[in-house]
Every structure is written in C-alpha cells, then in structure tokens.
Short mmCIF file of C-alpha atoms in Angstrom, two decimals:
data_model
loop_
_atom_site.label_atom_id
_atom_site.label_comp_id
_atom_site.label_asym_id
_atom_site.label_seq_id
_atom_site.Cartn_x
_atom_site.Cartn_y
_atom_site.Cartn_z
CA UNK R 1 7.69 14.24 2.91
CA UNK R 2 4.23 13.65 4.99
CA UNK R 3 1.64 15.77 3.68
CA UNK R 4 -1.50 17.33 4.92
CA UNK R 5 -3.60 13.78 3.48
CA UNK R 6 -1.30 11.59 5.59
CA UNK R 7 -1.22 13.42 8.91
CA UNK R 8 -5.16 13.52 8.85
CA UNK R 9 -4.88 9.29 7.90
CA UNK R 10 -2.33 9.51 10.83
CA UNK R 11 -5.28 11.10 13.41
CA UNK R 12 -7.68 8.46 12.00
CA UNK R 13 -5.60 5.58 12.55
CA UNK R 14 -5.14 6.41 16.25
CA UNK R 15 -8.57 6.91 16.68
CA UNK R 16 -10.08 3.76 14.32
CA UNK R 17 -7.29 1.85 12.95
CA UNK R 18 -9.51 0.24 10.59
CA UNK R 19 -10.72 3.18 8.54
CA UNK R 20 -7.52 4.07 8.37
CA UNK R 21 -6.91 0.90 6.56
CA UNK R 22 -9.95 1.20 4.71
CA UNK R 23 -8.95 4.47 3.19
CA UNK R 24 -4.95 3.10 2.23
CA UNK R 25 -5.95 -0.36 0.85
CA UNK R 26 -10.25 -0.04 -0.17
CA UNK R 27 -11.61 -3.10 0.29
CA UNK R 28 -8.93 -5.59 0.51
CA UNK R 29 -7.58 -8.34 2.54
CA UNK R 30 -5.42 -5.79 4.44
CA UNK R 31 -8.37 -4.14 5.49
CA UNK R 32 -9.75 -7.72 6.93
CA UNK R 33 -6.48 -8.48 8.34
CA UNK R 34 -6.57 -4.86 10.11
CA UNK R 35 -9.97 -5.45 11.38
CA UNK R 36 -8.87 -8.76 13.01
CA UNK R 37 -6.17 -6.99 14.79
CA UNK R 38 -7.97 -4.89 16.02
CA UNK R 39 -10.24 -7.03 17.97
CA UNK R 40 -6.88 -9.02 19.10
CA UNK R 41 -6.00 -5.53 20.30
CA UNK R 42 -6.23 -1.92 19.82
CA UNK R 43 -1.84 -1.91 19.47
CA UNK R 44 -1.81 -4.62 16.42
CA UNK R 45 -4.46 -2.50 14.60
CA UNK R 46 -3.16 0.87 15.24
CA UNK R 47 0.54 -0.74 14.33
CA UNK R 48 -0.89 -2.34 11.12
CA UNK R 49 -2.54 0.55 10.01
CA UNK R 50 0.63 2.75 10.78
CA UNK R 51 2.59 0.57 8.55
CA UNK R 52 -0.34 0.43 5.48
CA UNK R 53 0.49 4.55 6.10
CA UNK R 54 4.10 4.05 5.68
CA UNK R 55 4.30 2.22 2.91
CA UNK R 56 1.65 4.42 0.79
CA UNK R 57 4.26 7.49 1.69
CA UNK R 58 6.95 5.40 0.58
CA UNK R 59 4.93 4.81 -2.63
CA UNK R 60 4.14 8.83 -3.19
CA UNK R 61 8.22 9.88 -2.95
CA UNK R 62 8.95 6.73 -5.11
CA UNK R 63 6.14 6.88 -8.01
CA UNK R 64 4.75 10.48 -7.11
CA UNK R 65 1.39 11.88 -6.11
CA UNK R 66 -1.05 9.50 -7.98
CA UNK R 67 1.18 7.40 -9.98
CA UNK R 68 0.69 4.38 -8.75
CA UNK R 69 -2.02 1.93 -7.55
CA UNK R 70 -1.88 -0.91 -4.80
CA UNK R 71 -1.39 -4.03 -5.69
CA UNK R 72 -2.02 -5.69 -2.06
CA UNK R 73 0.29 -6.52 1.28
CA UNK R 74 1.74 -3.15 1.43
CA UNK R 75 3.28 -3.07 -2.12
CA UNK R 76 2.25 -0.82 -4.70
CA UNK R 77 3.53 -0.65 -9.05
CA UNK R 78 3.32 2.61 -11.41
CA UNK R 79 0.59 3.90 -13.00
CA UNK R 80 2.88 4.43 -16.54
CA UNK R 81 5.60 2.64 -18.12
CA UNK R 82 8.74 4.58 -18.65
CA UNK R 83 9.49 5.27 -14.68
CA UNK R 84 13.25 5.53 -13.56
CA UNK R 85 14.10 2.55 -11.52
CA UNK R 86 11.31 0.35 -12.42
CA UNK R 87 11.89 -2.83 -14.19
CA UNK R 88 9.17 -4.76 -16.04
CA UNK R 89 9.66 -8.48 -15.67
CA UNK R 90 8.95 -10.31 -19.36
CA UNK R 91 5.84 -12.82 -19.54
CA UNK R 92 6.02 -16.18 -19.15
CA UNK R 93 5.39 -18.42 -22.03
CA UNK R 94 3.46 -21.12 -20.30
CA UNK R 95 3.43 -24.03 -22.64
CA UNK R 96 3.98 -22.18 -25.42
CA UNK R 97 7.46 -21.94 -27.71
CA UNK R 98 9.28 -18.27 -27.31
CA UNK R 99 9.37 -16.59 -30.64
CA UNK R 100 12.83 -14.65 -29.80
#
C-alpha cells in the first residue's frame, strides 16, 4: 500500500533523483551509484531511485512501518527477532571447533 511518505519520495525522485536516494538509503553507496546515473542521464537516476522506492515499500508490507533497517543494494533485515518468515542463518565457526 503506497502511503502519503512514498508518493511525496515519488515527486522528489522525478524532480532530483538523487535526494530521493539520499532520503531511502542515507549516505550509502546507492546514493553514489544514483548520483553517477544521474550525470550518465536524467532516465538511469530517476529509474534507480524509483527502484530504491520500490524496494523500501516492499520492505514496509513485509517487516511493517519501522521494523526494519537497510542493509545496502536494495535489501533491507528486521528490526526484532521473532518475525514470521524470517530465518536467521547460524554463525560461522571460523577456525574454531562447534560445541553442538
């Protein structure tokens, strides 16, 4: 379901794909990526930041409104422990013996 918050990240990625990016990701290597595509070309930008937009709505209907934090090209993990669906992968034991 698009909200209020996306449709106004929506406007601003049409107008400065960048921000747009900025806003989704913070300071990140999306945003730097996003920036170069945008001086390739106003389309790659506004595409790339239409897709950062995407994926954070994806997040919200998966996770919810503010469980969840991005993690970096376009994927994002819970906030909490416990969620339906998610599956923690175990540690690795790097040169170490497993106890179990």
């Amino acid at each position: 379901m698009v909200k209020t918050s996306d449709v106004v990240l929506i406007l601003i990625a049409i107008l400065f794909p960048p921000a747009a990016a900025a806003i989704v990701t913070g300071c990140s290597c999306d945003l730097l990526i996003n920036i170069c595509l945008t001086i390739l070309g106003y389309l790659p930008g506004s595409i790339h930041a239409f897709w950062l937009i995407y994926k954070k709505i994806q997040a919200e209907e998966q996770y919810g409104s503010g469980g969840f934090h991005y993690v970096g090209n376009g994927q994002y993990q819970p906030l909490h422990q416990g969620i339906i669906g998610y599956q923690q992968s175990p540690q690795p034991h790097y040169g170490a013996t497993s106890s179990v």
